[in-house]
mmCIF file of C-alpha atoms in Angstrom:
data_model
loop_
_atom_site.group_PDB
_atom_site.id
_atom_site.type_symbol
_atom_site.label_atom_id
_atom_site.label_comp_id
_atom_site.label_asym_id
_atom_site.label_seq_id
_atom_site.Cartn_x
_atom_site.Cartn_y
_atom_site.Cartn_z
ATOM 1 C CA LYS A 1 5.844 2.919 -18.542
ATOM 2 C CA ASN A 2 3.072 2.956 -15.930
ATOM 3 C CA GLN A 3 3.847 5.622 -13.341
ATOM 4 C CA VAL A 4 2.171 7.581 -10.567
ATOM 5 C CA GLU A 5 3.609 10.953 -9.582
ATOM 6 C CA GLN A 6 2.481 12.875 -6.497
ATOM 7 C CA SER A 7 2.994 16.464 -5.484
ATOM 8 C CA PRO A 8 4.045 18.064 -3.320
ATOM 9 C CA GLN A 9 6.481 15.637 -1.673
ATOM 10 C CA SER A 10 5.721 17.230 1.676
ATOM 11 C CA LEU A 11 3.404 19.895 3.020
ATOM 12 C CA ILE A 12 3.053 21.710 6.339
ATOM 13 C CA ILE A 13 -0.184 23.510 7.184
ATOM 14 C CA LEU A 14 -1.843 24.920 10.292
ATOM 15 C CA GLU A 15 -4.628 23.061 12.050
ATOM 16 C CA GLY A 16 -8.011 24.048 10.695
ATOM 17 C CA LYS A 17 -6.740 24.961 7.236
ATOM 18 C CA ASN A 18 -7.644 23.154 4.001
ATOM 19 C CA CYS A 19 -5.177 21.563 1.610
ATOM 20 C CA THR A 20 -5.107 19.761 -1.733
ATOM 21 C CA LEU A 21 -2.753 16.987 -2.740
ATOM 22 C CA GLN A 22 -2.118 16.126 -6.391
ATOM 23 C CA CYS A 23 -1.656 12.881 -8.282
ATOM 24 C CA ASN A 24 -0.781 12.450 -11.975
ATOM 25 C CA TYR A 25 -0.639 9.047 -13.581
ATOM 26 C CA THR A 26 0.344 7.480 -16.881
ATOM 27 C CA VAL A 27 -1.304 4.090 -16.297
ATOM 28 C CA SER A 28 -3.116 2.557 -19.224
ATOM 29 C CA PRO A 29 -5.597 1.016 -19.622
ATOM 30 C CA PHE A 30 -7.014 2.550 -16.456
ATOM 31 C CA SER A 31 -9.168 0.576 -14.053
ATOM 32 C CA ASN A 32 -9.417 2.531 -10.805
ATOM 33 C CA LEU A 33 -7.599 5.018 -8.591
ATOM 34 C CA ARG A 34 -7.221 4.781 -4.823
ATOM 35 C CA TRP A 35 -6.098 7.078 -2.072
ATOM 36 C CA TYR A 36 -4.532 5.631 1.071
ATOM 37 C CA LYS A 37 -3.583 7.269 4.367
ATOM 38 C CA GLN A 38 -0.492 5.927 6.106
ATOM 39 C CA ASP A 39 0.278 7.004 9.657
ATOM 40 C CA THR A 40 3.925 6.832 10.716
ATOM 41 C CA GLY A 41 4.877 3.252 11.608
ATOM 42 C CA ARG A 42 1.547 1.805 10.438
ATOM 43 C CA GLY A 43 0.176 0.128 7.338
ATOM 44 C CA PRO A 44 -1.769 2.096 4.694
ATOM 45 C CA VAL A 45 -5.529 2.506 5.199
ATOM 46 C CA SER A 46 -7.876 2.927 2.248
ATOM 47 C CA LEU A 47 -9.684 6.289 1.976
ATOM 48 C CA THR A 48 -11.402 6.010 -1.422
ATOM 49 C CA ILE A 49 -11.507 3.933 -4.599
ATOM 50 C CA MET A 50 -12.674 5.677 -7.778
ATOM 51 C CA THR A 51 -13.523 4.108 -11.112
ATOM 52 C CA PHE A 52 -13.410 5.723 -14.544
ATOM 53 C CA SER A 53 -16.950 7.069 -14.333
ATOM 54 C CA GLU A 54 -16.606 8.702 -10.892
ATOM 55 C CA ASN A 55 -15.523 12.353 -10.797
ATOM 56 C CA THR A 56 -15.817 13.001 -7.086
ATOM 57 C CA LYS A 57 -15.961 10.871 -3.982
ATOM 58 C CA SER A 58 -16.110 12.013 -0.360
ATOM 59 C CA ASN A 59 -15.201 10.295 2.878
ATOM 60 C CA ARG A 60 -15.866 12.562 5.860
ATOM 61 C CA ARG A 61 -13.457 15.538 5.477
ATOM 62 C CA TYR A 62 -11.645 13.939 2.531
ATOM 63 C CA THR A 63 -12.823 14.625 -1.032
ATOM 64 C CA ALA A 64 -11.127 12.941 -3.966
ATOM 65 C CA THR A 65 -11.560 14.053 -7.567
ATOM 66 C CA LEU A 66 -10.670 12.231 -10.738
ATOM 67 C CA ASP A 67 -10.211 13.554 -14.262
ATOM 68 C CA ALA A 68 -9.637 10.463 -16.395
ATOM 69 C CA ASP A 69 -9.122 12.574 -19.530
ATOM 70 C CA THR A 70 -6.125 14.451 -18.133
ATOM 71 C CA LYS A 71 -5.127 11.526 -15.904
ATOM 72 C CA GLN A 72 -5.123 13.612 -12.766
ATOM 73 C CA SER A 73 -6.568 13.175 -9.304
ATOM 74 C CA SER A 74 -6.609 15.332 -6.213
ATOM 75 C CA LEU A 75 -7.333 14.754 -2.553
ATOM 76 C CA HIS A 76 -8.802 17.730 -0.704
ATOM 77 C CA ILE A 77 -8.742 17.786 3.079
ATOM 78 C CA THR A 78 -11.138 20.199 4.759
ATOM 79 C CA ALA A 79 -10.658 21.747 8.201
ATOM 80 C CA SER A 80 -7.498 19.791 8.923
ATOM 81 C CA GLN A 81 -6.939 18.154 12.294
ATOM 82 C CA LEU A 82 -3.724 17.087 14.006
ATOM 83 C CA SER A 83 -4.687 13.454 13.339
ATOM 84 C CA ASP A 84 -4.515 14.158 9.594
ATOM 85 C CA SER A 85 -0.712 14.236 9.869
ATOM 86 C CA ALA A 86 0.309 11.256 7.743
ATOM 87 C CA SER A 87 1.503 10.238 4.295
ATOM 88 C CA TYR A 88 -1.176 10.173 1.598
ATOM 89 C CA ILE A 89 -0.573 7.725 -1.198
ATOM 90 C CA CYS A 90 -2.164 7.635 -4.643
ATOM 91 C CA VAL A 91 -2.436 4.168 -6.210
ATOM 92 C CA VAL A 92 -3.637 3.251 -9.691
ATOM 93 C CA SER A 93 -4.841 -0.093 -10.956
ATOM 94 C CA ALA A 94 -4.551 -1.044 -14.617
ATOM 95 C CA LYS A 95 -6.989 -3.372 -16.340
ATOM 96 C CA ASP A 96 -5.628 -6.876 -16.712
ATOM 97 C CA SER A 97 -2.939 -5.851 -14.242
ATOM 98 C CA ASN A 98 -2.463 -9.293 -12.818
ATOM 99 C CA TYR A 99 -3.022 -8.073 -9.251
ATOM 100 C CA GLN A 100 -0.341 -5.391 -9.499
ATOM 101 C CA LEU A 101 -1.058 -1.844 -8.388
ATOM 102 C CA ILE A 102 1.105 1.166 -9.281
ATOM 103 C CA TRP A 103 1.925 3.070 -6.093
ATOM 104 C CA GLY A 104 2.950 6.704 -5.812
ATOM 105 C CA ALA A 105 5.687 7.681 -3.359
ATOM 106 C CA GLY A 106 3.209 9.671 -1.268
ATOM 107 C CA THR A 107 2.822 13.205 0.077
ATOM 108 C CA LYS A 108 3.898 13.677 3.690
ATOM 109 C CA LEU A 109 1.421 16.045 5.368
ATOM 110 C CA ILE A 110 2.206 17.694 8.691
ATOM 111 C CA ILE A 111 -0.491 19.580 10.570
ATOM 112 C CA LYS A 112 0.835 22.108 13.091
ATOM 113 C CA PRO A 113 -1.261 23.378 16.013
ATOM 114 C CA ASN B 1 -11.675 -8.904 14.409
ATOM 115 C CA ALA B 2 -7.922 -8.387 14.445
ATOM 116 C CA GLY B 3 -7.814 -7.779 10.659
ATOM 117 C CA VAL B 4 -4.331 -8.477 9.298
ATOM 118 C CA THR B 5 -1.615 -9.388 11.789
ATOM 119 C CA GLN B 6 2.114 -9.696 11.162
ATOM 120 C CA THR B 7 4.986 -11.086 13.207
ATOM 121 C CA PRO B 8 7.575 -10.082 14.129
ATOM 122 C CA LYS B 9 7.305 -6.284 14.338
ATOM 123 C CA PHE B 10 11.078 -5.787 14.204
ATOM 124 C CA GLN B 11 13.963 -8.022 13.159
ATOM 125 C CA VAL B 12 17.701 -7.612 12.710
ATOM 126 C CA LEU B 13 19.540 -10.211 10.633
ATOM 127 C CA LYS B 14 23.128 -10.716 9.608
ATOM 128 C CA THR B 15 23.898 -11.152 5.908
ATOM 129 C CA GLY B 16 23.263 -14.755 4.895
ATOM 130 C CA GLN B 17 20.805 -15.571 7.687
ATOM 131 C CA SER B 18 17.314 -16.773 6.897
ATOM 132 C CA MET B 19 13.955 -15.942 8.406
ATOM 133 C CA THR B 20 10.220 -16.197 7.800
ATOM 134 C CA LEU B 21 7.756 -13.335 8.153
ATOM 135 C CA GLN B 22 4.319 -14.465 9.213
ATOM 136 C CA CYS B 23 0.989 -12.964 8.165
ATOM 137 C CA ALA B 24 -2.571 -13.935 9.053
ATOM 138 C CA GLN B 25 -5.996 -12.426 8.287
ATOM 139 C CA ASP B 26 -9.340 -13.169 9.910
ATOM 140 C CA MET B 27 -11.613 -11.538 7.301
ATOM 141 C CA ASN B 28 -12.038 -14.698 5.166
ATOM 142 C CA HIS B 29 -10.322 -12.939 2.260
ATOM 143 C CA ASN B 30 -9.287 -14.878 -0.805
ATOM 144 C CA SER B 31 -6.301 -12.787 -1.916
ATOM 145 C CA MET B 32 -3.165 -11.958 0.040
ATOM 146 C CA TYR B 33 -0.061 -9.899 -0.790
ATOM 147 C CA TRP B 34 3.462 -9.136 0.373
ATOM 148 C CA TYR B 35 4.917 -5.672 -0.254
ATOM 149 C CA ARG B 36 8.098 -3.899 0.659
ATOM 150 C CA GLN B 37 8.324 -0.167 1.331
ATOM 151 C CA ASP B 38 11.586 1.722 0.964
ATOM 152 C CA PRO B 39 12.158 5.423 1.742
ATOM 153 C CA GLY B 40 11.067 7.757 -1.048
ATOM 154 C CA MET B 41 9.508 4.968 -3.098
ATOM 155 C CA GLY B 42 6.062 3.544 -3.579
ATOM 156 C CA LEU B 43 5.172 0.124 -2.223
ATOM 157 C CA ARG B 44 6.453 -2.691 -4.419
ATOM 158 C CA LEU B 45 4.725 -6.039 -4.733
ATOM 159 C CA ILE B 46 6.936 -9.025 -3.916
ATOM 160 C CA TYR B 47 4.483 -11.930 -4.228
ATOM 161 C CA TYR B 48 0.757 -12.380 -4.141
ATOM 162 C CA SER B 49 -1.702 -15.220 -3.701
ATOM 163 C CA ALA B 50 -4.930 -14.809 -5.640
ATOM 164 C CA SER B 51 -6.562 -17.660 -3.743
ATOM 165 C CA GLU B 52 -5.701 -20.512 -1.425
ATOM 166 C CA GLY B 53 -3.259 -22.858 -3.140
ATOM 167 C CA THR B 54 -1.882 -20.334 -5.651
ATOM 168 C CA THR B 55 1.049 -17.915 -5.507
ATOM 169 C CA ASP B 56 2.550 -15.646 -8.163
ATOM 170 C CA LYS B 57 5.521 -13.334 -8.498
ATOM 171 C CA GLY B 58 5.110 -9.614 -8.249
ATOM 172 C CA GLU B 59 7.442 -6.819 -9.269
ATOM 173 C CA VAL B 60 10.436 -7.694 -7.024
ATOM 174 C CA PRO B 61 10.402 -11.441 -6.164
ATOM 175 C CA ASN B 62 14.138 -12.184 -6.280
ATOM 176 C CA GLY B 63 15.529 -13.392 -2.950
ATOM 177 C CA TYR B 64 12.108 -14.284 -1.535
ATOM 178 C CA ASN B 65 9.795 -17.271 -1.358
ATOM 179 C CA VAL B 66 6.215 -17.499 -0.126
ATOM 180 C CA SER B 67 3.804 -20.102 1.174
ATOM 181 C CA ARG B 68 0.018 -19.813 1.291
ATOM 182 C CA LEU B 69 -0.372 -22.194 4.192
ATOM 183 C CA ASN B 70 -4.182 -22.002 4.219
ATOM 184 C CA LYS B 71 -6.810 -19.354 3.524
ATOM 185 C CA ARG B 72 -5.792 -17.334 6.592
ATOM 186 C CA GLU B 73 -1.993 -17.442 6.448
ATOM 187 C CA PHE B 74 0.601 -16.244 3.948
ATOM 188 C CA SER B 75 4.283 -16.347 4.896
ATOM 189 C CA LEU B 76 7.319 -14.700 3.300
ATOM 190 C CA ARG B 77 10.745 -16.338 3.561
ATOM 191 C CA LEU B 78 14.170 -14.835 3.053
ATOM 192 C CA GLU B 79 16.551 -17.736 2.449
ATOM 193 C CA SER B 80 19.817 -15.774 2.549
ATOM 194 C CA ALA B 81 19.301 -12.196 3.680
ATOM 195 C CA ALA B 82 21.182 -9.364 1.961
ATOM 196 C CA PRO B 83 21.563 -5.701 3.032
ATOM 197 C CA SER B 84 19.442 -4.723 -0.002
ATOM 198 C CA GLN B 85 16.511 -6.458 1.707
ATOM 199 C CA THR B 86 16.549 -3.952 4.555
ATOM 200 C CA SER B 87 13.040 -2.545 4.336
ATOM 201 C CA VAL B 88 9.594 -2.424 5.892
ATOM 202 C CA TYR B 89 7.476 -5.384 4.835
ATOM 203 C CA PHE B 90 3.697 -5.192 4.663
ATOM 204 C CA CYS B 91 1.212 -7.989 4.266
ATOM 205 C CA ALA B 92 -2.218 -7.174 2.847
ATOM 206 C CA SER B 93 -5.418 -9.000 1.979
ATOM 207 C CA SER B 94 -8.456 -8.349 -0.188
ATOM 208 C CA GLU B 95 -11.764 -10.104 -0.553
ATOM 209 C CA GLN B 96 -11.340 -10.874 -4.239
ATOM 210 C CA GLY B 97 -9.073 -9.778 -7.053
ATOM 211 C CA VAL B 98 -7.442 -6.368 -6.772
ATOM 212 C CA GLY B 99 -10.193 -5.062 -4.532
ATOM 213 C CA LYS B 100 -9.852 -2.880 -1.467
ATOM 214 C CA GLN B 101 -6.745 -4.012 0.344
ATOM 215 C CA TYR B 102 -6.350 -4.182 4.113
ATOM 216 C CA PHE B 103 -2.827 -3.906 5.471
ATOM 217 C CA GLY B 104 -1.042 -5.288 8.494
ATOM 218 C CA PRO B 105 1.123 -3.127 10.776
ATOM 219 C CA GLY B 106 4.380 -4.057 9.010
ATOM 220 C CA THR B 107 7.679 -5.719 9.890
ATOM 221 C CA ARG B 108 10.769 -3.513 10.021
ATOM 222 C CA LEU B 109 13.717 -5.641 8.875
ATOM 223 C CA THR B 110 17.359 -4.596 9.036
ATOM 224 C CA VAL B 111 20.077 -6.725 7.430
ATOM 225 C CA THR B 112 23.637 -5.887 8.486
#
């Protein structure tokens, strides 16, 4: 069964610190992996989309990695800011998926001043 | 550009009532989607429209109907609301296929 598991479920860190969020998936055949940021009460916003051949992709202070062999991805946030408080969702697309994406439940990140 | 807009933002229904959630995008996107988001779960696809004039079922279509009114607008209808449909509903659009999706602000629906 195609699944996306994220860890931890929630995380609290101090402003200015770094953190890494994990995503494991069992989607096959793999097409691409996305990370979304969802602020409370808002819709998800795309951070990155990574294909099979991409190992690392950066978007400002966000760096996503992908290991397609072990079916793992991580999202590293550098020098966290209060505005980084949000849920971060890992989403995987399968080839021939008929427009369906497999969504993780998300990691809720809280940045404390 | 407003992006993806949804109305209403909040709605409370009694069991058995009907309502339509409206969604519009101004990015000239071909594909549009309706999702629901429940606590502790990933987003689940209800229906999608690959292009104007076509609609298809997603993972959880039961109890819902959709209309792709034109390229801009994609509505979701609940014919007879049930408490199990209490959720946050998101509309999204993408330029083509399962590309980068842009989401609306959501509609928080409570069915009592």
